[in-house]
Amino acid sequence: MKVKRNTLLFLAFLVWSVAGFNILRIGLMAYPAYRSAVNYLLSVLVFAVFQKFIFGKLVKKHTARINAYPDERQFFLKFFDGKAFAIMAVMMSGGIGLRTSGLAPERFIAVFYTGLGASLLLAGLLFGRNYARAVRTENKEYERKI
């Protein structure tokens, strides 16, 4: 099924926002027993590292790639490339494995998942912002033609 390029940004918004919300929720559910200034700072650090070095770059890269497609309509799964789907699969498998195996202490789940989930959620929201900008630009171009 082919969709408009802008729809690919919307799909990225949905996927990353849902993933981020769910991971953030898991972290926050584990947090009550570990509330402390140190843990809050560690969560902020995790958030900042993932946002600066991974997800912030990922949003820019994929938005530019999507906008550069020569054809207006693209296969709906092209909101990510193969590498991004592999990253998502590894992260999901690793996260599920950590939680179900019991290898990661609950404090780690609280601190790390809160920072990671917030960063993922922000990445999703940034895709949503880029979608809204693309739609506005498209509408302005349409109005100029009329």
mmCIF file of C-alpha atoms in Angstrom:
data_model
loop_
_atom_site.group_PDB
_atom_site.id
_atom_site.type_symbol
_atom_site.label_atom_id
_atom_site.label_comp_id
_atom_site.label_asym_id
_atom_site.label_seq_id
_atom_site.Cartn_x
_atom_site.Cartn_y
_atom_site.Cartn_z
ATOM 1 C CA MET A 1 0.000 0.000 0.000
ATOM 2 C CA LYS A 2 1.416 3.378 -1.018
ATOM 3 C CA VAL A 3 0.891 6.568 0.951
ATOM 4 C CA LYS A 4 1.917 10.203 0.560
ATOM 5 C CA ARG A 5 5.386 11.173 1.809
ATOM 6 C CA ASN A 6 3.839 13.262 4.589
ATOM 7 C CA THR A 7 1.945 10.203 5.803
ATOM 8 C CA LEU A 8 5.285 8.466 6.346
ATOM 9 C CA LEU A 9 6.163 11.202 8.857
ATOM 10 C CA PHE A 10 2.812 10.656 10.543
ATOM 11 C CA LEU A 11 3.455 6.894 10.759
ATOM 12 C CA ALA A 12 6.884 7.557 12.314
ATOM 13 C CA PHE A 13 5.161 9.891 14.790
ATOM 14 C CA LEU A 14 2.705 7.146 15.770
ATOM 15 C CA VAL A 15 5.274 4.337 16.053
ATOM 16 C CA TRP A 16 7.855 6.260 18.083
ATOM 17 C CA SER A 17 5.273 7.996 20.275
ATOM 18 C CA VAL A 18 3.548 4.744 21.189
ATOM 19 C CA ALA A 19 6.881 3.012 21.836
ATOM 20 C CA GLY A 20 8.145 5.939 23.904
ATOM 21 C CA PHE A 21 4.932 6.212 25.897
ATOM 22 C CA ASN A 22 4.971 2.496 26.728
ATOM 23 C CA ILE A 23 8.616 2.461 27.797
ATOM 24 C CA LEU A 24 8.181 5.658 29.802
ATOM 25 C CA ARG A 25 5.119 4.126 31.491
ATOM 26 C CA ILE A 26 7.110 1.019 32.494
ATOM 27 C CA GLY A 27 9.878 3.203 33.926
ATOM 28 C CA LEU A 28 7.484 5.441 35.833
ATOM 29 C CA MET A 29 5.602 2.457 37.276
ATOM 30 C CA ALA A 30 8.887 1.152 38.704
ATOM 31 C CA TYR A 31 10.027 4.578 39.957
ATOM 32 C CA PRO A 32 8.081 5.136 43.225
ATOM 33 C CA ALA A 33 10.454 3.032 45.329
ATOM 34 C CA TYR A 34 13.524 4.743 43.856
ATOM 35 C CA ARG A 35 12.700 8.442 44.034
ATOM 36 C CA SER A 36 15.857 10.376 44.780
ATOM 37 C CA ALA A 37 17.773 13.299 43.348
ATOM 38 C CA VAL A 38 20.500 10.967 42.073
ATOM 39 C CA ASN A 39 18.033 8.748 40.235
ATOM 40 C CA TYR A 40 16.248 11.756 38.737
ATOM 41 C CA LEU A 41 19.580 13.107 37.516
ATOM 42 C CA LEU A 42 20.496 9.712 36.060
ATOM 43 C CA SER A 43 17.175 9.569 34.183
ATOM 44 C CA VAL A 44 17.798 13.053 32.793
ATOM 45 C CA LEU A 45 21.296 11.962 31.750
ATOM 46 C CA VAL A 46 19.919 8.874 29.966
ATOM 47 C CA PHE A 47 17.340 11.085 28.246
ATOM 48 C CA ALA A 48 19.968 13.626 27.144
ATOM 49 C CA VAL A 49 22.414 11.020 25.832
ATOM 50 C CA PHE A 50 19.771 9.182 23.802
ATOM 51 C CA GLN A 51 18.265 12.420 22.507
ATOM 52 C CA LYS A 52 21.574 14.001 21.488
ATOM 53 C CA PHE A 53 23.371 10.986 20.056
ATOM 54 C CA ILE A 54 20.622 8.706 18.759
ATOM 55 C CA PHE A 55 17.012 9.825 18.488
ATOM 56 C CA GLY A 56 17.561 13.501 17.681
ATOM 57 C CA LYS A 57 19.818 12.499 14.785
ATOM 58 C CA LEU A 58 17.434 9.725 13.747
ATOM 59 C CA VAL A 59 14.504 12.165 13.438
ATOM 60 C CA LYS A 60 16.525 14.577 11.293
ATOM 61 C CA LYS A 61 17.952 11.815 9.114
ATOM 62 C CA HIS A 62 14.646 10.073 8.435
ATOM 63 C CA THR A 63 12.724 13.305 7.893
ATOM 64 C CA ALA A 64 15.310 14.421 5.318
ATOM 65 C CA ARG A 65 15.239 10.988 3.640
ATOM 66 C CA ILE A 66 11.446 10.967 3.438
ATOM 67 C CA ASN A 67 11.311 14.519 2.084
ATOM 68 C CA ALA A 68 13.927 13.620 -0.553
ATOM 69 C CA TYR A 69 11.895 10.796 -2.090
ATOM 70 C CA PRO A 70 11.325 11.771 -5.711
ATOM 71 C CA ASP A 71 7.882 10.170 -5.909
ATOM 72 C CA GLU A 72 5.026 11.587 -3.842
ATOM 73 C CA ARG A 73 3.643 8.145 -2.945
ATOM 74 C CA GLN A 74 5.776 5.556 -1.162
ATOM 75 C CA PHE A 75 5.302 2.109 0.364
ATOM 76 C CA PHE A 76 3.918 2.692 3.879
ATOM 77 C CA LEU A 77 6.810 0.933 5.670
ATOM 78 C CA LYS A 78 9.382 3.306 4.169
ATOM 79 C CA PHE A 79 9.028 5.647 7.141
ATOM 80 C CA PHE A 80 12.202 3.876 8.311
ATOM 81 C CA ASP A 81 15.040 2.223 6.517
ATOM 82 C CA GLY A 82 16.275 -1.290 7.259
ATOM 83 C CA LYS A 83 18.795 -0.074 9.838
ATOM 84 C CA ALA A 84 16.113 1.742 11.846
ATOM 85 C CA PHE A 85 13.852 -1.307 11.854
ATOM 86 C CA ALA A 86 16.815 -3.416 13.034
ATOM 87 C CA ILE A 87 17.570 -0.919 15.831
ATOM 88 C CA MET A 88 13.958 -1.026 16.935
ATOM 89 C CA ALA A 89 13.890 -4.846 16.888
ATOM 90 C CA VAL A 90 17.125 -5.093 18.914
ATOM 91 C CA MET A 91 15.899 -2.520 21.443
ATOM 92 C CA MET A 92 12.549 -4.249 21.864
ATOM 93 C CA SER A 93 14.103 -7.704 22.179
ATOM 94 C CA GLY A 94 16.750 -6.466 24.588
ATOM 95 C CA GLY A 95 14.235 -4.594 26.722
ATOM 96 C CA ILE A 96 11.822 -7.493 26.921
ATOM 97 C CA GLY A 97 14.703 -9.858 27.623
ATOM 98 C CA LEU A 98 16.071 -7.666 30.424
ATOM 99 C CA ARG A 99 12.722 -7.367 32.151
ATOM 100 C CA THR A 100 11.637 -10.995 31.844
ATOM 101 C CA SER A 101 15.040 -12.460 32.748
ATOM 102 C CA GLY A 102 15.314 -10.457 35.948
ATOM 103 C CA LEU A 103 18.924 -9.564 35.083
ATOM 104 C CA ALA A 104 18.232 -5.862 35.391
ATOM 105 C CA PRO A 105 17.391 -4.631 38.882
ATOM 106 C CA GLU A 106 14.135 -2.722 39.313
ATOM 107 C CA ARG A 107 16.079 0.496 40.002
ATOM 108 C CA PHE A 108 17.736 0.184 36.585
ATOM 109 C CA ILE A 109 14.335 -0.328 34.947
ATOM 110 C CA ALA A 110 12.990 2.765 36.710
ATOM 111 C CA VAL A 111 15.908 5.068 35.911
ATOM 112 C CA PHE A 112 16.892 3.829 32.450
ATOM 113 C CA TYR A 113 13.417 3.207 31.047
ATOM 114 C CA THR A 114 12.184 6.605 32.212
ATOM 115 C CA GLY A 115 15.023 8.402 30.431
ATOM 116 C CA LEU A 116 14.865 6.190 27.347
ATOM 117 C CA GLY A 117 11.072 6.331 27.120
ATOM 118 C CA ALA A 118 11.021 10.116 27.436
ATOM 119 C CA SER A 119 13.619 10.385 24.677
ATOM 120 C CA LEU A 120 11.678 8.015 22.417
ATOM 121 C CA LEU A 121 8.464 9.902 23.089
ATOM 122 C CA LEU A 122 10.151 13.198 22.239
ATOM 123 C CA ALA A 123 11.444 11.657 18.989
ATOM 124 C CA GLY A 124 7.880 10.670 18.142
ATOM 125 C CA LEU A 125 6.626 14.163 18.933
ATOM 126 C CA LEU A 126 9.369 15.650 16.737
ATOM 127 C CA PHE A 127 8.203 13.455 13.859
ATOM 128 C CA GLY A 128 4.705 14.787 14.557
ATOM 129 C CA ARG A 129 6.004 18.348 14.420
ATOM 130 C CA ASN A 130 7.751 17.600 11.121
ATOM 131 C CA TYR A 131 4.532 16.098 9.777
ATOM 132 C CA ALA A 132 2.575 19.222 10.748
ATOM 133 C CA ARG A 133 5.193 21.443 9.090
ATOM 134 C CA ALA A 134 5.082 19.358 5.911
ATOM 135 C CA VAL A 135 1.289 19.565 5.774
ATOM 136 C CA ARG A 136 1.370 23.355 6.313
ATOM 137 C CA THR A 137 3.941 23.728 3.539
ATOM 138 C CA GLU A 138 1.879 21.539 1.236
ATOM 139 C CA ASN A 139 -1.250 23.586 1.970
ATOM 140 C CA LYS A 140 0.568 26.882 1.319
ATOM 141 C CA GLU A 141 1.837 25.554 -2.018
ATOM 142 C CA TYR A 142 -1.669 24.435 -2.932
ATOM 143 C CA GLU A 143 -3.110 27.864 -2.036
ATOM 144 C CA ARG A 144 -0.494 29.617 -4.198
ATOM 145 C CA LYS A 145 -1.555 27.509 -7.169
ATOM 146 C CA ILE A 146 -5.188 28.467 -6.830
#
